[in-house]
Structures are given as C-alpha cells and as structure tokens.
Coordinates of C-alpha atoms in Angstrom, one line a residue:
M1 CA -8.7 5.9 -6.6
Q2 CA -9.4 9.5 -7.5
K3 CA -13.1 10.3 -8.0
W4 CA -14.2 12.4 -10.9
Y5 CA -15.2 15.4 -8.8
Q6 CA -12.0 15.4 -6.7
I7 CA -10.0 17.9 -8.8
F8 CA -8.6 20.0 -6.0
H9 CA -6.6 19.6 -2.8
R10 CA -8.7 19.7 0.3
N11 CA -6.7 22.6 1.6
T12 CA -5.3 25.2 -0.8
G13 CA -4.0 27.4 2.0
L14 CA -4.3 31.2 2.3
S15 CA -2.6 31.9 -1.1
P16 CA -5.9 32.2 -3.1
Y17 CA -7.2 34.8 -0.7
V18 CA -3.9 36.8 -0.6
W19 CA -4.4 37.3 -4.3
V20 CA -7.7 39.0 -3.6
V21 CA -5.7 42.0 -2.4
F22 CA -4.7 42.7 -6.0
Y23 CA -8.3 43.1 -7.1
I24 CA -7.9 46.8 -6.3
L25 CA -5.6 47.2 -9.4
P26 CA -8.3 46.8 -12.2
F27 CA -10.3 49.8 -10.8
Y28 CA -7.3 52.0 -11.7
F29 CA -7.6 50.9 -15.3
I30 CA -11.4 51.3 -15.4
F31 CA -11.6 54.7 -13.9
R32 CA -9.2 56.0 -16.5
S33 CA -12.1 55.7 -18.9
T34 CA -14.1 58.9 -19.5
S35 CA -17.4 57.0 -20.2
T36 CA -19.6 56.4 -17.1
Y37 CA -21.1 53.4 -19.0
Q38 CA -17.7 51.8 -19.3
V39 CA -16.9 52.4 -15.7
V40 CA -20.1 50.7 -14.6
I41 CA -19.6 47.7 -16.9
G42 CA -16.0 47.3 -15.8
S43 CA -16.9 47.4 -12.1
I44 CA -19.6 44.8 -12.6
M45 CA -17.2 42.6 -14.5
I46 CA -14.6 42.9 -11.6
L47 CA -17.3 41.9 -9.1
V48 CA -18.5 39.0 -11.3
F49 CA -14.9 37.8 -11.8
F50 CA -14.3 37.9 -8.0
G51 CA -17.5 35.9 -7.4
C52 CA -16.6 33.3 -10.0
Y53 CA -13.1 33.0 -8.7
V54 CA -14.3 32.2 -5.2
L55 CA -17.0 29.8 -6.6
S56 CA -14.4 28.0 -8.6
F57 CA -12.5 27.1 -5.4
I58 CA -15.5 25.9 -3.5
S59 CA -17.3 24.1 -6.3
K60 CA -16.9 20.5 -7.5
G61 CA -17.2 18.7 -10.9
W62 CA -18.4 20.5 -14.0
L63 CA -19.2 23.7 -12.1
V64 CA -15.4 24.3 -11.6
Y65 CA -15.0 24.4 -15.4
F66 CA -18.1 26.5 -15.9
W67 CA -16.9 29.2 -13.5
T68 CA -13.4 29.1 -14.9
S69 CA -14.8 29.6 -18.4
V70 CA -16.7 32.7 -17.3
Q71 CA -13.5 34.0 -15.8
I72 CA -11.6 33.5 -19.1
L73 CA -14.3 35.5 -20.9
I74 CA -14.2 38.3 -18.4
S75 CA -10.3 38.3 -18.6
V76 CA -10.5 38.6 -22.4
T77 CA -13.1 41.4 -22.2
M78 CA -11.1 43.4 -19.6
T79 CA -8.0 43.1 -21.7
L80 CA -9.6 44.4 -24.8
L81 CA -11.7 47.2 -23.2
F82 CA -9.4 48.5 -20.5
G83 CA -6.0 46.9 -21.2
Y84 CA -6.1 45.0 -17.9
V85 CA -4.3 41.8 -18.8
Y86 CA -3.5 40.7 -15.3
F87 CA -6.6 38.7 -14.6
S88 CA -4.8 36.0 -16.6
L89 CA -2.4 35.7 -13.7
F90 CA -5.2 34.8 -11.3
L91 CA -6.4 32.2 -13.8
A92 CA -2.9 30.8 -14.3
F93 CA -2.6 30.2 -10.6
F94 CA -6.1 28.6 -10.3
I95 CA -5.6 26.3 -13.3
G96 CA -2.3 25.0 -11.9
N97 CA -4.1 23.8 -8.8
I98 CA -6.5 21.5 -10.8
K99 CA -5.7 17.9 -10.0
N100 CA -7.5 16.2 -12.9
K101 CA -5.0 15.9 -15.7
A102 CA -7.5 16.1 -18.6
G103 CA -9.2 19.2 -17.0
F104 CA -5.9 20.9 -16.4
I105 CA -4.7 20.4 -20.0
T106 CA -8.0 21.6 -21.4
L107 CA -8.2 24.7 -19.3
Y108 CA -4.5 25.4 -19.7
S109 CA -4.7 25.2 -23.5
I110 CA -7.8 27.4 -23.7
H111 CA -6.4 30.0 -21.3
L112 CA -3.1 30.1 -23.1
V113 CA -4.6 30.5 -26.6
T114 CA -7.1 33.2 -25.5
T115 CA -4.4 35.2 -23.7
V116 CA -1.9 35.1 -26.6
V117 CA -4.6 35.9 -29.2
T118 CA -5.9 38.8 -27.1
V119 CA -2.5 40.3 -26.5
N120 CA -1.5 40.0 -30.2
Y121 CA -4.8 41.6 -31.2
G122 CA -4.0 44.5 -28.8
F123 CA -0.6 45.0 -30.4
V124 CA -2.0 44.7 -34.0
S125 CA -4.7 47.2 -33.1
K126 CA -2.0 49.5 -31.6
F127 CA -3.9 50.0 -28.4
P128 CA -1.9 52.6 -26.5
W129 CA -2.0 50.8 -23.1
F130 CA -0.4 47.7 -24.6
I131 CA 2.6 49.8 -25.8
T132 CA 3.0 51.6 -22.5
Q133 CA 2.7 48.3 -20.5
L134 CA 4.8 46.2 -22.8
P135 CA 7.3 44.8 -20.2
F136 CA 4.4 43.9 -17.8
V137 CA 2.4 42.3 -20.6
L138 CA 5.3 40.2 -21.7
V139 CA 5.8 39.1 -18.0
S140 CA 2.2 38.2 -17.8
V141 CA 2.3 36.1 -20.9
V142 CA 5.4 34.2 -19.6
A143 CA 3.6 33.6 -16.3
V144 CA 0.5 32.3 -18.1
I145 CA 2.8 29.8 -19.9
L146 CA 4.9 28.7 -16.9
L147 CA 2.9 29.2 -13.7
P148 CA 0.2 26.6 -14.3
V149 CA 2.7 23.9 -15.3
T150 CA 4.9 24.7 -12.3
T151 CA 2.0 24.7 -9.8
Y152 CA 0.6 21.5 -11.3
N153 CA 3.9 19.7 -11.1
R154 CA 4.5 20.9 -7.5
N155 CA 1.1 19.7 -6.4
R156 CA 1.6 16.4 -8.2
N157 CA 5.0 15.9 -6.4
D158 CA 3.3 16.6 -3.1
R159 CA 0.6 14.0 -3.8
L160 CA 3.3 11.4 -4.8
Q161 CA 5.2 12.2 -1.5
V162 CA 2.0 11.5 0.5
Q163 CA 1.4 8.3 -1.4
L164 CA 5.0 7.3 -0.7
E165 CA 4.6 7.9 3.0
D166 CA 1.4 5.9 3.0
A167 CA 3.2 3.0 1.2
N168 CA 6.0 3.1 3.8
K169 CA 3.4 2.9 6.6
K170 CA 1.7 -0.1 4.9
I171 CA 5.1 -1.8 4.4
S172 CA 5.9 -1.2 8.1
E173 CA 2.5 -2.7 9.1
L174 CA 3.1 -5.7 6.9
V175 CA 6.5 -6.3 8.4
K176 CA 5.1 -6.1 11.9
L177 CA 2.3 -8.6 10.9
E178 CA 4.9 -11.0 9.4
E179 CA 7.0 -10.7 12.6
R180 CA 4.1 -11.5 14.8
Q181 CA 3.3 -14.5 12.7
R182 CA 6.9 -15.7 12.9
I183 CA 6.9 -15.3 16.6
A184 CA 3.7 -17.2 17.0
R185 CA 5.1 -20.1 14.8
D186 CA 8.3 -20.1 16.8
L187 CA 6.5 -20.2 20.1
H188 CA 4.2 -22.9 18.9
D189 CA 7.0 -25.1 17.6
T190 CA 9.2 -24.5 20.6
L191 CA 6.7 -24.8 23.5
G192 CA 3.7 -26.7 22.0
Q193 CA 5.2 -30.2 21.9
K194 CA 7.2 -29.9 25.2
L195 CA 4.2 -28.5 27.1
S196 CA 2.1 -31.4 25.9
L197 CA 4.8 -33.8 26.9
I198 CA 5.0 -32.2 30.4
G199 CA 1.2 -32.5 30.8
L200 CA 1.1 -36.2 29.8
K201 CA 4.1 -37.1 32.0
S202 CA 2.6 -35.2 35.0
D203 CA -0.7 -37.1 34.6
L204 CA 1.2 -40.4 34.4
A205 CA 3.3 -39.5 37.5
G206 CA 0.1 -38.7 39.4
K207 CA -1.3 -42.1 38.6
L208 CA 1.9 -44.0 39.5
I209 CA 2.7 -42.2 42.7
T210 CA 0.9 -44.8 44.8
K211 CA 1.3 -47.8 42.5
N212 CA 4.9 -47.5 41.4
P213 CA 6.7 -44.6 43.3
A214 CA 10.0 -45.4 41.6
R215 CA 8.6 -45.0 38.1
A216 CA 6.6 -41.9 39.2
Q217 CA 9.9 -40.4 40.4
A218 CA 11.5 -41.1 37.0
E219 CA 8.6 -39.5 35.2
I220 CA 8.9 -36.4 37.5
Q221 CA 12.6 -36.3 36.6
D222 CA 11.7 -36.3 32.9
V223 CA 9.2 -33.5 33.5
R224 CA 11.9 -31.5 35.2
Q225 CA 14.4 -32.1 32.3
T226 CA 11.8 -31.2 29.7
A227 CA 10.9 -28.0 31.5
R228 CA 14.5 -27.0 31.6
S229 CA 14.9 -27.7 27.9
A230 CA 11.8 -25.6 27.1
L231 CA 13.1 -22.8 29.2
K232 CA 16.4 -22.8 27.4
E233 CA 14.8 -22.7 24.0
V234 CA 12.5 -19.9 25.1
R235 CA 15.5 -17.9 26.3
E236 CA 17.3 -18.5 23.0
L237 CA 14.2 -17.4 21.1
V238 CA 13.8 -14.2 23.1
T239 CA 17.5 -13.4 22.6
Q240 CA 17.0 -13.7 18.8
M241 CA 13.9 -11.5 19.0
R242 CA 15.8 -8.7 20.7
G243 CA 18.2 -8.2 17.8
T244 CA 17.6 -7.4 14.1
R245 CA 19.4 -9.6 11.7
L246 CA 21.2 -7.9 8.8
E247 CA 19.6 -10.2 6.3
D248 CA 16.1 -9.2 7.5
E249 CA 17.0 -5.5 7.5
I250 CA 18.3 -5.7 3.9
F251 CA 15.0 -7.2 2.9
R252 CA 13.1 -4.4 4.5
I253 CA 15.5 -1.8 2.9
S254 CA 14.8 -3.3 -0.5
Q255 CA 11.0 -2.9 0.1
I256 CA 11.3 0.7 1.2
L257 CA 13.6 1.7 -1.8
K258 CA 11.2 -0.1 -4.2
A259 CA 8.3 1.8 -2.8
A260 CA 10.3 5.0 -3.2
Q261 CA 11.1 4.1 -6.8
I262 CA 14.9 4.1 -6.0
E263 CA 16.9 1.4 -7.7
F264 CA 18.6 -0.9 -5.2
N265 CA 21.8 -2.9 -5.7
L266 CA 23.3 -5.3 -3.1
D267 CA 26.9 -6.5 -3.3
G268 CA 28.1 -9.0 -0.7
E269 CA 26.7 -11.6 1.6
P270 CA 24.0 -10.3 4.0
K271 CA 24.8 -13.2 6.5
P272 CA 27.9 -12.2 8.3
A273 CA 29.7 -15.1 10.1
N274 CA 32.1 -13.5 12.6
I275 CA 29.9 -10.9 14.2
S276 CA 28.0 -10.8 17.4
L277 CA 24.2 -10.4 17.6
M278 CA 24.6 -7.0 19.3
N279 CA 27.0 -5.7 16.6
E280 CA 24.7 -7.0 13.9
N281 CA 21.7 -5.3 15.5
V282 CA 23.6 -2.0 15.7
L283 CA 24.6 -2.3 12.1
S284 CA 21.0 -3.0 11.1
M285 CA 19.8 0.1 12.9
C286 CA 22.4 2.2 11.3
L287 CA 21.5 0.9 7.8
K288 CA 17.8 1.6 8.5
E289 CA 18.6 5.3 9.5
A290 CA 20.9 5.7 6.4
V291 CA 18.3 4.5 4.0
T292 CA 15.6 6.6 5.6
N293 CA 17.8 9.7 5.1
I294 CA 18.3 8.7 1.4
V295 CA 14.5 8.4 0.8
K296 CA 13.7 11.6 2.6
H297 CA 16.5 14.0 1.7
S298 CA 18.8 12.8 -1.1
S299 CA 16.5 13.0 -4.2
A300 CA 18.4 9.9 -5.4
T301 CA 17.3 7.5 -8.1
A302 CA 19.8 4.7 -7.2
C303 CA 21.2 3.2 -4.0
S304 CA 23.8 0.5 -3.5
I305 CA 25.0 -1.4 -0.4
H306 CA 28.4 -3.1 -0.4
I307 CA 29.2 -5.6 2.4
E308 CA 32.9 -6.4 2.8
P309 CA 34.0 -8.8 5.6
G310 CA 37.5 -8.3 6.9
R311 CA 39.8 -10.0 9.2
T312 CA 39.0 -7.8 12.2
D313 CA 35.9 -6.0 11.2
L314 CA 32.9 -5.9 8.8
K315 CA 32.7 -2.9 6.4
V316 CA 29.4 -1.8 4.9
T317 CA 29.3 1.0 2.3
V318 CA 26.1 2.8 1.5
K319 CA 26.1 5.0 -1.6
D320 CA 23.5 7.0 -3.5
N321 CA 23.5 9.2 -6.5
G322 CA 21.6 12.1 -4.9
I323 CA 22.3 15.7 -4.2
G324 CA 25.1 14.9 -1.7
I325 CA 25.8 16.9 1.5
Q326 CA 27.5 20.2 2.2
S327 CA 28.9 19.2 5.5
E328 CA 28.5 16.4 8.0
T329 CA 27.8 18.9 10.8
A330 CA 24.8 20.4 9.0
Y331 CA 23.6 17.0 7.9
C332 CA 23.6 15.2 11.3
R333 CA 21.5 17.8 13.1
G334 CA 18.1 16.4 12.1
N335 CA 18.8 13.2 10.3
G336 CA 20.1 10.8 13.0
L337 CA 23.8 10.5 12.1
R338 CA 24.7 11.6 15.6
G339 CA 22.7 8.7 17.0
M340 CA 24.3 6.3 14.5
R341 CA 27.8 7.4 15.6
E342 CA 26.9 6.9 19.3
R343 CA 25.6 3.4 18.6
L344 CA 28.8 2.5 16.7
E345 CA 31.0 3.9 19.4
F346 CA 29.3 1.8 21.9
V347 CA 30.4 -1.4 20.1
N348 CA 33.8 0.1 19.1
G349 CA 32.7 0.7 15.6
S350 CA 33.2 3.7 13.3
M351 CA 31.5 5.7 10.6
E352 CA 32.8 7.8 7.7
I353 CA 30.7 10.1 5.5
R354 CA 31.6 12.0 2.4
S355 CA 30.0 13.5 -0.7
D356 CA 31.2 12.3 -4.2
G357 CA 28.5 12.2 -6.9
G358 CA 26.0 11.6 -4.1
T359 CA 26.5 10.6 -0.5
I360 CA 28.9 7.7 0.6
L361 CA 28.5 6.3 4.1
V362 CA 31.1 3.8 5.3
I363 CA 30.2 1.8 8.5
R364 CA 32.6 -0.6 10.3
V365 CA 31.8 -2.9 13.2
P366 CA 34.3 -5.3 14.8
N367 CA 34.2 -9.0 14.4
V368 CA 33.9 -11.4 17.3
L369 CA 37.5 -12.2 18.5
K370 CA 38.1 -15.9 19.0
Q371 CA 40.7 -17.1 21.3
P372 CA 43.5 -19.4 19.9
E373 CA 43.0 -23.1 20.7
K374 CA 46.0 -23.1 23.1
E375 CA 44.6 -20.2 25.1
A376 CA 41.2 -21.8 25.1
G377 CA 42.5 -24.9 26.6
I378 CA 44.4 -23.2 29.5

C-alpha cells in the first residue's frame, strides 16, 4: 500500500539534473533590463527557483507541495517582469513525476491555470516580448498541458508493469508450493503404506525364522514382492514428475493472463488422449513460451487457445489481438521462438507463425502411432 509521503519514484534518473543546464537562459532575459534593481531581483529569483526545484525532488510529504507552490509564484513573476515563461516547462516535468493522484491533479490544475492566465495577461497588456516570442510561448503552453499528463501516465504504466512482474513471481512461487505439496502427498500415498507393510513383515519374519522357517520364507517373499511394487510405483511417479501435463500448463497460463489483465478463452479439451508424455511436455513448454511473449511484447487485451486433435497429430493455435509482428526472423531473436522450433523438430513437430489482427501461432505435435492388432500379435 502506498504511504502518504511516497509521492515520487525512488530513482528519477539524471533527467532532472540535465534540465539544470537550461538555467542559463533566464539570465539572458534578465540582463536585457536596464535597471540594476531588476537585474538583482531577477537573479535572486533564479537562484531561489533553482533551490526550490532541487528541494522539491529530495523532500517528502507536504514540503513537496510547498516548494512547488513557491516555484509557481516565481514562474509567474518571471513571466510578468522579464517575459521568461519557460520556467513553466520545468514545473510541468516535475508535476508529471508526482505519484499521488490527488497531489498531481491539484498541482497540475494550479500550474495550468496560472500559466494560461499569465500568458493571456501578457498578450492583453501587449508586452513586446510576448509578441516577439509568440511561437515559443504557444509551444510552452502546449507543453504545460501535455507534458505532465504524458509523464504521469508513463510513470503509472511503469509502476503497473512492476506490479505485474511481482504478481507473476508470486504466482510462480504458489505453483511451486502447490507442486511440492502434491509430490509430498503422492510420495506419502505411494510409499507410506508399503514401507509400513515391509517393516511389519520383516519383524514377523525375524521372529519366525527359528520357530517356523517355511512361514518366515513366505513372509520374506511377500516383503520382496512389496518392495518391487513400491519401486515400480516410485518409477511411475518420477516419470510423471519429469513432464508437464497440458492441463496443468493451461491452468498456469490462465493465472498468468489473468494477472496481466488479458482475457483468456480456451476452445478444446486440454486432456489429449493419443499423445506421448514427451510430446505433451514439449507442447506445454512451447505454450508457456508463447504466452510469455504475449504478456511481455504483444500489448494484447485478449488471448485464445484452440486445441484440435487430429488423426495423426494434435494442433494447437494460440492467437492474440496485439500489435502483431513484422517478421518471424526479427521476432525470434530474443523471444524464444527458435528454442520452440528446435524442441518441436526433436519430436517431429512443426510451428507456423503469422500476423493477422495480432499474432497467430500454430503448433503441431504428432500423436502416438498404435500398431494394428494383426501386427501386434505377430
């Protein structure tokens, strides 16, 4: 939860300090004045504005609004006395970096109204410097209107992106935790009972080895059979853990897309019947990579996955309504499509990608070929 004093990003970069270079410009407007008194007052105001500008970036809470108010007053005074309207650009950039919505709207409204009123007063009073600088004054007014809103929205999108990445990390951790719990339950159910049975029969065989060797031998045989059964179940369990089921991957995909505020639609059965575990695992990995690319790069608002089983292969189509791609060559350099293609080629699968109102990715993996009954009996 955002605290009341956290109205700025922790790191605003070098851009606020680059703007300091332009503080040399108001001296040109000041030294055009013939009065020494005005030159002194103007120079003092520039230094005070510079100090308040720096204090605004390093302060917290109400002090930020106080120093900004002082800057607005100095900007108005400089505009009326010396025709230097460009302090409003510094303020526009600064106000756009405020994170608190109420504070941003308040300062933006005050700054916009004072700038427009001051400029109009200069034109009505027919100050000569407003006439000679008319194009630059109009550009400054437009910047005062657009720059704070643009900067505020950009910073807001950056914060949302960070929150999305945090949400994805939490989802991944929850999935890992759930997988650990599932493995623990499977191991307990698979080995717990059989290991207990092996322990009991071993103790019984130890007691009967001198009294009734035949029965003891039978108990040992049961222990051997139980151990083999447990070993078989453990191997089957490990085999299942090595691969990712399509149904489980579809569930994780729905969680990721929901966190990214992307509408998800599934068409088809996520439990393929005639596909090997290896092919299903490759397909799941490709889907994971495809959806990751959609979340990071597509700017999409909707994503659909269509699963279509065929006689010889399984076809999966992933479609989004994002910005699409210019070319597959440019797209695959940093987004994993090359790795997806290599995985699919390993299992004799294929991949097709095209752009049509978004990106369409078609993945095919072969089914398990079953021998005819006559051949199976030979």
